[in-house]
């Protein structure tokens, strides 16, 4: 796919009108024949991302968006219609039909340029995580009604920035042993069935991993223990192990660390996402200290980034011109660190200075014992259980979030 798009882009730049006549597609005919056999019906596509995917495709291929409309079909389905092309190329028209069950059907044979529409359809389909094609059937154990009640309250109260409600929450059954909810997305039409067994103390989740599931995952993080979180992000039942769902993990990070994902450079966000996925997909080990590396590295980068926002670079304060955070701080009598007074004067933000000091004290206290071995190896620090590791990882992420809460905003 990538090679095809690169070839396509190259030819466009040469001014060749690829899609005027089918015979001009000689070099790509085998590729097109292959993908025309692939279905584009009832796809588990993140509907809120369609506009971004189309924009990415158009920008990457030097195309032009001629029109974008949203309307309802005769059967009540919302349709996102895009018309696009470029000079001297017939425009393609593609419909993304948002079905009544939250899935999406792509129609690309409605315009003059079916071939170009097909390439966009395949590009958008490639954005779907393969695991998203499977339905969810999982059970979370050892929950009490006091655990799940806040979950239902939160889903009922969910709304978009403009005040529009996200979900319709319907009680389908309620008796001494079972309460059953149907949670339906009002905008995207997907739904989940949640069954809480009062006497068995378990919550059963059934449905598809679409918008409602992503939002449910966000709320479940607040009530579940470590292993419950692992199940949700892995979409794992006791008898079935899946790869970590990266989109859900990313959604979780964005919801819990909004300042970081609004202001931090991409390398820091990628480190945090990779760290979460690796942690929750990790096997049983005798030492989990390696799992802290991505987030501690991200914290180090965040400290450098926040200092650089004020023109403060540690390389300017070392003889060799290398980057070392420690030169920006002073060690106190209690073995903790405070930001050097000349830097405090420049920053002039009590909250950010506090975040810089908390972040560096956390970083310096964990980095050396975790990533250096004592000459008496038996005394070297290790983390023997995943729970402790994830607690330290969460503390590290909180330090990063506090830094970006008070860092002045600029473009990276």
XYZ file of C-alpha atoms in Angstrom:
412
model
C 0.000 0.000 0.000
C 2.746 2.465 0.938
C 4.730 1.699 -2.214
C 1.606 2.169 -4.318
C 0.830 5.544 -2.775
C 4.428 6.680 -3.233
C 4.262 5.714 -6.924
C 0.893 7.428 -7.228
C 2.231 10.589 -5.619
C 5.284 10.597 -7.868
C 3.184 10.291 -11.010
C 0.786 13.009 -9.876
C 3.738 15.356 -9.432
C 4.766 14.626 -12.999
C 1.348 15.844 -14.096
C 0.092 12.485 -15.387
C -3.692 12.172 -15.329
C -3.778 8.645 -13.988
C -7.470 8.197 -13.673
C -8.753 9.512 -16.993
C -8.765 6.105 -18.650
C -8.475 2.610 -17.190
C -5.646 1.659 -19.548
C -3.450 4.305 -17.911
C -3.474 2.141 -14.756
C -1.454 -0.657 -16.356
C 1.217 -0.619 -13.646
C -1.357 -0.843 -10.854
C -3.938 -3.230 -12.326
C -2.850 -6.286 -10.253
C -2.981 -4.211 -7.079
C -6.424 -2.809 -7.880
C -7.759 -6.244 -8.799
C -6.607 -7.499 -5.426
C -8.286 -4.854 -3.341
C -11.523 -4.723 -5.326
C -12.294 -8.157 -3.934
C -12.075 -6.887 -0.346
C -15.398 -6.061 1.335
C -16.179 -2.568 2.561
C -19.454 -3.425 4.270
C -20.149 -3.108 8.009
C -16.598 -2.136 8.953
C -15.714 -1.444 12.627
C -14.373 1.975 11.675
C -14.009 4.792 14.202
C -16.582 7.120 12.656
C -15.299 10.132 14.563
C -11.973 9.695 12.723
C -13.279 9.510 9.131
C -12.786 13.198 8.387
C -9.203 13.049 9.617
C -8.427 9.938 7.565
C -9.773 11.539 4.386
C -7.798 14.725 5.038
C -4.633 12.688 5.622
C -5.089 10.804 2.332
C -5.802 13.963 0.337
C -2.825 15.803 1.803
C -0.427 12.877 1.337
C -1.358 12.490 -2.325
C -1.531 16.149 -3.366
C -5.250 15.902 -4.054
C -8.009 18.484 -3.672
C -11.205 18.200 -1.614
C -14.017 19.505 -3.810
C -16.956 18.895 -1.495
C -17.916 17.339 1.821
C -21.528 16.864 2.836
C -23.316 15.068 5.634
C -26.908 13.959 5.149
C -29.380 11.238 6.074
C -30.407 8.420 3.772
C -33.975 7.270 3.364
C -33.529 4.610 6.044
C -32.148 7.086 8.575
C -28.428 6.316 8.217
C -26.013 9.242 8.316
C -23.848 9.508 5.196
C -20.536 11.347 4.974
C -19.925 12.141 1.287
C -16.580 13.354 -0.042
C -15.788 14.499 -3.584
C -12.095 14.878 -4.368
C -9.561 14.873 -7.198
C -7.013 17.204 -8.730
C -6.505 19.285 -11.852
C -7.016 17.260 -15.056
C -8.252 14.244 -13.080
C -11.935 13.241 -12.884
C -13.215 13.610 -9.342
C -13.919 10.601 -7.175
C -17.011 10.468 -4.985
C -17.062 8.250 -1.928
C -19.772 7.682 0.684
C -19.173 6.555 4.249
C -22.518 5.170 5.391
C -22.886 5.093 9.167
C -25.056 2.047 9.730
C -27.614 1.629 12.462
C -25.337 -0.699 14.455
C -22.329 1.640 14.614
C -20.440 0.029 11.742
C -19.566 1.810 8.497
C -20.068 0.797 4.874
C -17.918 2.450 2.205
C -19.305 3.047 -1.304
C -16.694 4.235 -3.797
C -18.426 3.395 -7.116
C -20.714 6.438 -7.149
C -18.467 9.008 -8.876
C -16.574 9.259 -12.155
C -13.295 7.929 -10.790
C -13.889 4.536 -9.195
C -10.198 3.692 -9.121
C -9.263 6.694 -6.999
C -12.255 6.095 -4.739
C -11.125 2.498 -4.291
C -7.656 3.557 -3.193
C -9.132 5.884 -0.551
C -11.500 3.138 0.617
C -8.590 0.768 1.106
C -6.529 3.461 2.830
C -9.293 4.142 5.351
C -9.913 0.437 5.897
C -6.211 -0.046 6.618
C -6.634 2.245 9.638
C -8.756 -0.369 11.412
C -6.934 -2.446 14.000
C -7.396 -6.122 12.959
C -8.591 -6.931 16.477
C -11.506 -4.522 16.034
C -13.226 -6.967 13.673
C -13.985 -9.336 16.554
C -16.956 -8.862 18.849
C -16.473 -8.458 22.581
C -17.618 -11.098 25.030
C -15.885 -10.626 28.353
C -16.602 -10.978 32.043
C -15.045 -8.968 34.864
C -15.057 -10.744 38.216
C -15.255 -9.634 41.847
C -17.190 -6.406 41.399
C -19.804 -5.066 43.787
C -22.855 -2.993 42.950
C -21.168 -0.003 44.559
C -18.389 -0.444 41.991
C -20.596 -0.476 38.910
C -23.220 2.108 39.923
C -20.804 5.028 39.275
C -20.109 3.510 35.860
C -23.765 3.656 34.834
C -24.122 7.162 36.277
C -21.078 8.329 34.308
C -22.372 6.872 31.029
C -25.761 8.523 31.549
C -24.033 11.850 32.133
C -21.609 11.682 29.206
C -22.030 14.547 26.743
C -20.158 16.279 23.938
C -18.680 19.789 24.406
C -21.838 21.374 22.987
C -24.020 19.604 25.556
C -25.359 16.859 23.258
C -25.793 13.580 25.128
C -23.525 10.726 24.039
C -25.617 7.744 25.068
C -29.056 6.390 25.645
C -28.920 4.085 28.679
C -31.835 1.682 28.891
C -32.502 -0.790 31.718
C -33.685 -3.978 30.007
C -33.890 -6.166 33.087
C -33.718 -5.519 36.822
C -34.318 -8.138 39.494
C -32.720 -9.538 42.625
C -29.925 -11.319 40.750
C -29.390 -9.316 37.556
C -29.486 -5.799 36.182
C -29.033 -5.485 32.416
C -28.283 -2.239 30.580
C -28.178 -1.446 26.886
C -25.844 1.493 26.246
C -26.383 2.990 22.772
C -24.388 5.779 21.132
C -26.839 8.431 19.937
C -24.424 9.742 17.323
C -22.701 6.580 16.081
C -25.502 4.031 16.752
C -23.266 1.273 18.167
C -24.227 -0.293 21.480
C -23.093 -2.545 24.299
C -25.065 -4.825 26.575
C -23.861 -4.758 30.182
C -25.068 -7.432 32.586
C -24.241 -7.126 36.261
C -24.921 -10.286 38.269
C -25.643 -9.093 41.772
C -25.097 -12.384 43.583
C -22.206 -13.632 41.448
C -20.496 -10.206 41.586
C -19.502 -10.127 37.934
C -19.998 -7.736 35.028
C -20.500 -9.141 31.534
C -19.804 -6.959 28.474
C -21.160 -7.837 25.040
C -20.941 -5.878 21.788
C -18.451 -4.462 19.328
C -15.260 -2.491 20.083
C -16.586 0.785 18.712
C -17.249 4.230 20.199
C -19.319 3.027 23.165
C -16.685 0.490 24.177
C -13.935 3.107 24.059
C -15.930 5.386 26.333
C -16.802 2.501 28.646
C -13.100 1.652 28.867
C -12.343 5.188 29.998
C -14.846 4.983 32.856
C -13.845 1.446 33.855
C -10.283 2.603 34.466
C -11.565 4.506 37.499
C -13.151 1.479 39.190
C -11.033 -1.519 38.187
C -7.922 -2.930 39.742
C -4.763 -3.595 37.781
C -5.911 -6.876 36.264
C -9.273 -5.460 35.264
C -7.529 -2.636 33.418
C -5.372 -5.190 31.642
C -8.484 -7.058 30.509
C -10.162 -3.930 29.184
C -7.171 -2.639 27.233
C -6.339 -6.117 25.935
C -10.014 -6.982 25.345
C -9.178 -10.240 27.084
C -11.388 -12.828 28.700
C -10.031 -15.594 30.921
C -9.767 -18.034 28.020
C -8.602 -15.660 25.301
C -5.576 -13.366 24.961
C -5.570 -10.554 22.407
C -2.959 -8.003 21.475
C -3.334 -4.652 23.213
C -5.841 -2.424 21.448
C -3.668 0.599 20.643
C -6.600 2.944 19.833
C -8.231 2.199 23.195
C -4.917 2.642 25.004
C -4.409 5.974 23.226
C -7.958 7.034 24.107
C -7.275 6.203 27.754
C -4.100 8.297 27.807
C -5.774 11.258 26.096
C -8.661 11.232 28.558
C -6.484 10.895 31.668
C -3.566 13.094 30.588
C -5.189 15.804 28.442
C -2.557 18.506 29.022
C 0.203 16.143 27.924
C -1.570 15.197 24.717
C -2.379 18.829 23.966
C 1.093 20.297 24.516
C 3.774 17.587 24.491
C 5.929 16.860 21.428
C 5.109 13.672 19.508
C 8.148 11.682 20.754
C 6.971 12.034 24.354
C 3.404 10.980 23.535
C 4.664 7.997 21.542
C 6.870 6.882 24.429
C 3.928 6.991 26.838
C 1.666 5.068 24.469
C 4.317 2.448 23.760
C 5.031 2.107 27.459
C 1.379 1.481 28.289
C 0.944 -1.118 25.547
C 4.127 -2.958 26.498
C 3.244 -2.938 30.203
C -0.218 -4.366 29.734
C 0.891 -6.981 27.214
C 3.888 -8.129 29.237
C 4.202 -11.764 30.351
C 4.868 -12.821 33.928
C 8.440 -11.884 34.789
C 10.730 -12.002 37.809
C 11.709 -8.329 37.419
C 9.455 -5.646 35.918
C 11.828 -2.692 36.224
C 12.327 -2.555 32.438
C 8.673 -1.500 32.037
C 9.399 1.869 33.651
C 11.972 2.836 31.034
C 9.634 4.423 28.401
C 7.823 6.647 30.909
C 10.956 7.695 32.784
C 12.499 8.561 29.439
C 9.347 10.520 28.564
C 9.592 12.363 31.900
C 13.212 13.265 31.172
C 12.131 14.634 27.804
C 9.242 16.551 29.371
C 11.594 18.228 31.867
C 13.923 19.277 29.043
C 10.958 20.483 26.982
C 9.461 22.604 29.766
C 12.803 24.216 30.560
C 13.483 24.917 26.895
C 10.196 26.845 26.686
C 12.053 29.561 28.634
C 15.298 29.276 26.695
C 16.864 27.112 29.405
C 18.984 24.314 27.933
C 21.099 22.151 30.227
C 23.775 21.904 27.520
C 24.493 25.614 28.092
C 25.437 24.882 31.707
C 27.891 21.998 31.195
C 31.547 22.280 30.228
C 31.258 19.642 27.514
C 27.978 21.004 26.156
C 26.103 17.768 26.849
C 22.508 17.572 28.097
C 22.287 16.749 31.807
C 19.219 17.725 33.778
C 21.082 17.626 37.075
C 22.994 20.840 36.345
C 19.703 22.749 36.427
C 19.032 21.782 40.068
C 20.617 22.209 43.486
C 20.842 19.350 45.984
C 19.347 20.225 49.376
C 20.364 18.961 52.814
C 17.567 16.384 52.816
C 18.948 14.895 49.549
C 16.082 16.281 47.456
C 16.540 18.748 44.607
C 15.271 22.264 43.972
C 15.457 24.236 40.749
C 18.403 26.641 40.684
C 17.323 30.120 41.785
C 18.422 31.814 38.551
C 16.065 29.542 36.606
C 13.206 30.170 39.043
C 13.614 33.896 38.373
C 13.307 33.371 34.631
C 10.304 31.033 34.776
C 8.271 33.131 37.250
C 5.596 30.457 37.675
C 5.282 28.938 41.122
C 3.191 26.046 39.800
C 5.579 25.137 36.997
C 8.632 25.399 39.253
C 6.907 23.036 41.684
C 6.148 20.623 38.829
C 9.761 20.806 37.601
C 11.035 20.005 41.082
C 8.569 17.167 41.682
C 9.315 15.722 38.266
C 13.074 15.789 38.674
C 12.981 14.367 42.197
C 10.834 11.495 40.939
C 13.076 10.970 37.913
C 16.373 11.087 39.795
C 15.062 8.854 42.572
C 13.980 6.102 40.168
C 16.458 6.313 37.295
C 19.684 5.403 39.087
C 18.513 2.474 41.256
C 16.435 0.981 38.438
C 18.895 1.242 35.576
C 22.247 0.794 37.302
C 23.514 -2.334 39.048
C 25.209 -2.268 42.453
C 28.657 -3.862 42.561
C 27.120 -6.170 45.150
C 24.533 -7.502 42.707
C 22.297 -8.937 45.395
C 21.594 -5.403 46.647
C 20.504 -4.086 43.245
C 16.934 -2.804 43.081
C 14.292 -4.831 41.276
C 10.497 -4.766 40.951
C 9.078 -8.218 41.517
C 5.388 -7.648 40.743
C 3.499 -5.919 37.952
C 1.267 -4.010 40.364
C 4.203 -2.124 41.863
C 5.550 -1.387 38.394
C 2.250 0.065 37.186
C 1.931 2.197 40.321
C 5.347 3.717 39.631
C 4.461 4.174 35.959
C 1.253 5.991 36.927
C 3.189 8.270 39.287
C 5.593 9.054 36.445
C 2.749 9.891 34.066
C 1.229 12.187 36.694
C 4.520 14.091 36.905
C 4.485 14.550 33.128
C 0.861 15.692 33.144
C 1.543 18.270 35.865
C 4.458 19.661 33.859
C 2.275 20.180 30.796
C -0.592 21.545 32.844
C 1.557 24.588 33.621
C 3.906 24.707 30.637
C 3.144 27.661 28.335
C 1.619 26.508 25.071
C 3.529 26.727 21.813
C 3.783 24.749 18.586
C 6.160 21.815 18.261
